[in-house]
Amino acid sequence: SISIDFNKSRRTFLFKLSKMANKCIFLFVCLCSIALIAALPLQEDSKVPQEGQPPVLARHVRSPDGGSVGVDVNQDSASAHYNQNIYTSDDGNFKVDAAAQASHNFHTNDNSYSGAISGSFSW
């Protein structure tokens, strides 16, 4: 008679599946990181802090659709903000914009978050 150990087969299958899932997740994270780095422009030399100035990391990116993203980091705090034009009428008289901001203070360990949607109409 032939005996099959289903528990051993199941354990082997789950072990191989978990190894494959880990590789897939790692590959996905690597590809996303590469895509993000490739999408961000390099910082201009004029914005590099000179000797004696506090080190500051600042990156501001402008999207082609009328939005902007900024990240600022220094010794005391870090902040990120996002602005996006959601809608502009064909004649330019009506606009709707959205904004979000988050910051973290390293000394007091405080976080703050805010967001807004604004509209304007001119005639």
PDB file of C-alpha atoms in Angstrom:
ATOM      1  CA  SER A   1       0.000   0.000   0.000  1.00  0.00           C
ATOM      2  CA  ILE A   2       1.140   3.543  -0.754  1.00  0.00           C
ATOM      3  CA  SER A   3       1.078   6.083   2.050  1.00  0.00           C
ATOM      4  CA  ILE A   4       1.121   9.822   1.393  1.00  0.00           C
ATOM      5  CA  ASP A   5       2.014  12.260   4.156  1.00  0.00           C
ATOM      6  CA  PHE A   6      -0.254  15.212   3.396  1.00  0.00           C
ATOM      7  CA  ASN A   7       1.032  17.294   6.319  1.00  0.00           C
ATOM      8  CA  LYS A   8       4.597  17.114   5.006  1.00  0.00           C
ATOM      9  CA  SER A   9       3.469  18.010   1.490  1.00  0.00           C
ATOM     10  CA  ARG A  10       1.405  20.895   2.844  1.00  0.00           C
ATOM     11  CA  ARG A  11       4.312  22.230   4.929  1.00  0.00           C
ATOM     12  CA  THR A  12       6.656  22.008   1.946  1.00  0.00           C
ATOM     13  CA  PHE A  13       4.151  23.799  -0.286  1.00  0.00           C
ATOM     14  CA  LEU A  14       3.578  26.574   2.262  1.00  0.00           C
ATOM     15  CA  PHE A  15       7.327  26.992   2.795  1.00  0.00           C
ATOM     16  CA  LYS A  16       7.954  27.369  -0.951  1.00  0.00           C
ATOM     17  CA  LEU A  17       4.993  29.712  -1.283  1.00  0.00           C
ATOM     18  CA  SER A  18       6.233  31.962   1.527  1.00  0.00           C
ATOM     19  CA  LYS A  19       9.734  32.135  -0.009  1.00  0.00           C
ATOM     20  CA  MET A  20       8.226  33.074  -3.368  1.00  0.00           C
ATOM     21  CA  ALA A  21       5.930  35.699  -1.794  1.00  0.00           C
ATOM     22  CA  ASN A  22       8.865  37.269   0.047  1.00  0.00           C
ATOM     23  CA  LYS A  23      10.839  37.517  -3.195  1.00  0.00           C
ATOM     24  CA  CYS A  24       7.874  39.048  -5.018  1.00  0.00           C
ATOM     25  CA  ILE A  25       7.301  41.647  -2.293  1.00  0.00           C
ATOM     26  CA  PHE A  26      11.009  42.516  -2.214  1.00  0.00           C
ATOM     27  CA  LEU A  27      11.088  42.870  -6.005  1.00  0.00           C
ATOM     28  CA  PHE A  28       7.938  45.034  -5.955  1.00  0.00           C
ATOM     29  CA  VAL A  29       9.412  47.373  -3.309  1.00  0.00           C
ATOM     30  CA  CYS A  30      12.677  47.641  -5.286  1.00  0.00           C
ATOM     31  CA  LEU A  31      10.881  48.471  -8.522  1.00  0.00           C
ATOM     32  CA  CYS A  32       8.683  51.088  -6.830  1.00  0.00           C
ATOM     33  CA  SER A  33      11.754  52.673  -5.227  1.00  0.00           C
ATOM     34  CA  ILE A  34      13.574  52.824  -8.556  1.00  0.00           C
ATOM     35  CA  ALA A  35      10.520  54.370 -10.241  1.00  0.00           C
ATOM     36  CA  LEU A  36      10.196  56.970  -7.469  1.00  0.00           C
ATOM     37  CA  ILE A  37      13.871  57.907  -7.600  1.00  0.00           C
ATOM     38  CA  ALA A  38      13.793  58.161 -11.380  1.00  0.00           C
ATOM     39  CA  ALA A  39      10.731  60.432 -11.263  1.00  0.00           C
ATOM     40  CA  LEU A  40      12.226  62.958  -8.852  1.00  0.00           C
ATOM     41  CA  PRO A  41      14.486  65.682 -10.254  1.00  0.00           C
ATOM     42  CA  LEU A  42      17.953  66.226  -8.831  1.00  0.00           C
ATOM     43  CA  GLN A  43      18.477  69.068  -6.399  1.00  0.00           C
ATOM     44  CA  GLU A  44      20.085  72.121  -7.970  1.00  0.00           C
ATOM     45  CA  ASP A  45      23.601  73.046  -6.821  1.00  0.00           C
ATOM     46  CA  SER A  46      22.398  76.499  -5.771  1.00  0.00           C
ATOM     47  CA  LYS A  47      20.130  74.939  -3.153  1.00  0.00           C
ATOM     48  CA  VAL A  48      22.884  72.881  -1.513  1.00  0.00           C
ATOM     49  CA  PRO A  49      23.651  74.411   1.913  1.00  0.00           C
ATOM     50  CA  GLN A  50      26.986  76.199   2.180  1.00  0.00           C
ATOM     51  CA  GLU A  51      29.495  75.614   4.948  1.00  0.00           C
ATOM     52  CA  GLY A  52      28.184  76.886   8.281  1.00  0.00           C
ATOM     53  CA  GLN A  53      24.521  76.571   7.309  1.00  0.00           C
ATOM     54  CA  PRO A  54      22.345  73.879   8.903  1.00  0.00           C
ATOM     55  CA  PRO A  55      21.835  70.822   6.699  1.00  0.00           C
ATOM     56  CA  VAL A  56      18.470  70.939   4.982  1.00  0.00           C
ATOM     57  CA  LEU A  57      16.863  68.442   2.653  1.00  0.00           C
ATOM     58  CA  ALA A  58      14.257  70.094   0.460  1.00  0.00           C
ATOM     59  CA  ARG A  59      12.631  68.625  -2.612  1.00  0.00           C
ATOM     60  CA  HIS A  60       9.869  70.360  -4.538  1.00  0.00           C
ATOM     61  CA  VAL A  61       8.321  68.646  -7.534  1.00  0.00           C
ATOM     62  CA  ARG A  62       5.817  70.132  -9.928  1.00  0.00           C
ATOM     63  CA  SER A  63       3.421  67.859 -11.746  1.00  0.00           C
ATOM     64  CA  PRO A  64       2.261  68.661 -15.284  1.00  0.00           C
ATOM     65  CA  ASP A  65      -1.361  68.806 -14.125  1.00  0.00           C
ATOM     66  CA  GLY A  66      -0.988  71.857 -11.898  1.00  0.00           C
ATOM     67  CA  GLY A  67       0.011  70.242  -8.605  1.00  0.00           C
ATOM     68  CA  SER A  68       3.098  70.367  -6.453  1.00  0.00           C
ATOM     69  CA  VAL A  69       4.708  68.206  -3.786  1.00  0.00           C
ATOM     70  CA  GLY A  70       7.326  69.344  -1.312  1.00  0.00           C
ATOM     71  CA  VAL A  71       9.351  67.637   1.405  1.00  0.00           C
ATOM     72  CA  ASP A  72      11.490  69.621   3.848  1.00  0.00           C
ATOM     73  CA  VAL A  73      13.724  68.007   6.466  1.00  0.00           C
ATOM     74  CA  ASN A  74      16.096  69.651   8.941  1.00  0.00           C
ATOM     75  CA  GLN A  75      17.462  68.915  12.411  1.00  0.00           C
ATOM     76  CA  ASP A  76      14.306  69.867  14.276  1.00  0.00           C
ATOM     77  CA  SER A  77      11.442  68.845  12.038  1.00  0.00           C
ATOM     78  CA  ALA A  78      10.232  67.261   8.833  1.00  0.00           C
ATOM     79  CA  SER A  79       7.260  68.315   6.756  1.00  0.00           C
ATOM     80  CA  ALA A  80       5.530  67.372   3.550  1.00  0.00           C
ATOM     81  CA  HIS A  81       2.922  69.252   1.586  1.00  0.00           C
ATOM     82  CA  TYR A  82       0.838  68.570  -1.483  1.00  0.00           C
ATOM     83  CA  ASN A  83      -1.125  71.050  -3.599  1.00  0.00           C
ATOM     84  CA  GLN A  84      -3.263  70.071  -6.568  1.00  0.00           C
ATOM     85  CA  ASN A  85      -5.538  71.935  -8.942  1.00  0.00           C
ATOM     86  CA  ILE A  86      -8.591  69.679  -9.133  1.00  0.00           C
ATOM     87  CA  TYR A  87     -10.623  71.618 -11.661  1.00  0.00           C
ATOM     88  CA  THR A  88     -10.302  74.721 -13.811  1.00  0.00           C
ATOM     89  CA  SER A  89     -13.089  75.839 -16.104  1.00  0.00           C
ATOM     90  CA  ASP A  90     -12.396  76.275 -19.809  1.00  0.00           C
ATOM     91  CA  ASP A  91     -12.506  80.067 -19.548  1.00  0.00           C
ATOM     92  CA  GLY A  92     -10.404  80.084 -16.349  1.00  0.00           C
ATOM     93  CA  ASN A  93     -13.062  81.818 -14.250  1.00  0.00           C
ATOM     94  CA  PHE A  94     -13.685  78.922 -11.861  1.00  0.00           C
ATOM     95  CA  LYS A  95     -10.990  76.931 -10.030  1.00  0.00           C
ATOM     96  CA  VAL A  96     -11.001  74.250  -7.318  1.00  0.00           C
ATOM     97  CA  ASP A  97      -7.781  73.397  -5.472  1.00  0.00           C
ATOM     98  CA  ALA A  98      -6.894  70.856  -2.794  1.00  0.00           C
ATOM     99  CA  ALA A  99      -4.024  70.957  -0.329  1.00  0.00           C
ATOM    100  CA  ALA A 100      -2.628  68.661   2.357  1.00  0.00           C
ATOM    101  CA  GLN A 101       0.186  69.194   4.854  1.00  0.00           C
ATOM    102  CA  ALA A 102       1.855  67.026   7.486  1.00  0.00           C
ATOM    103  CA  SER A 103       4.742  67.766   9.821  1.00  0.00           C
ATOM    104  CA  HIS A 104       6.668  66.105  12.628  1.00  0.00           C
ATOM    105  CA  ASN A 105       8.752  67.810  15.321  1.00  0.00           C
ATOM    106  CA  PHE A 106      11.631  65.567  16.410  1.00  0.00           C
ATOM    107  CA  HIS A 107      12.218  67.276  19.771  1.00  0.00           C
ATOM    108  CA  THR A 108       8.671  67.161  21.092  1.00  0.00           C
ATOM    109  CA  ASN A 109       7.590  64.148  18.984  1.00  0.00           C
ATOM    110  CA  ASP A 110       4.513  66.088  17.835  1.00  0.00           C
ATOM    111  CA  ASN A 111       2.678  65.401  14.591  1.00  0.00           C
ATOM    112  CA  SER A 112       0.336  67.781  12.810  1.00  0.00           C
ATOM    113  CA  TYR A 113      -1.861  67.179   9.796  1.00  0.00           C
ATOM    114  CA  SER A 114      -4.110  69.483   7.819  1.00  0.00           C
ATOM    115  CA  GLY A 115      -5.987  69.594   4.560  1.00  0.00           C
ATOM    116  CA  ALA A 116      -8.219  71.949   2.634  1.00  0.00           C
ATOM    117  CA  ILE A 117     -10.303  72.289  -0.485  1.00  0.00           C
ATOM    118  CA  SER A 118     -10.768  75.800  -1.849  1.00  0.00           C
ATOM    119  CA  GLY A 119     -12.608  77.256  -4.776  1.00  0.00           C
ATOM    120  CA  SER A 120     -12.571  80.610  -6.514  1.00  0.00           C
ATOM    121  CA  PHE A 121     -14.800  82.253  -9.033  1.00  0.00           C
ATOM    122  CA  SER A 122     -14.120  85.449 -10.929  1.00  0.00           C
ATOM    123  CA  TRP A 123     -16.165  87.348 -13.452  1.00  0.00           C
TER     124      TRP A 123
END
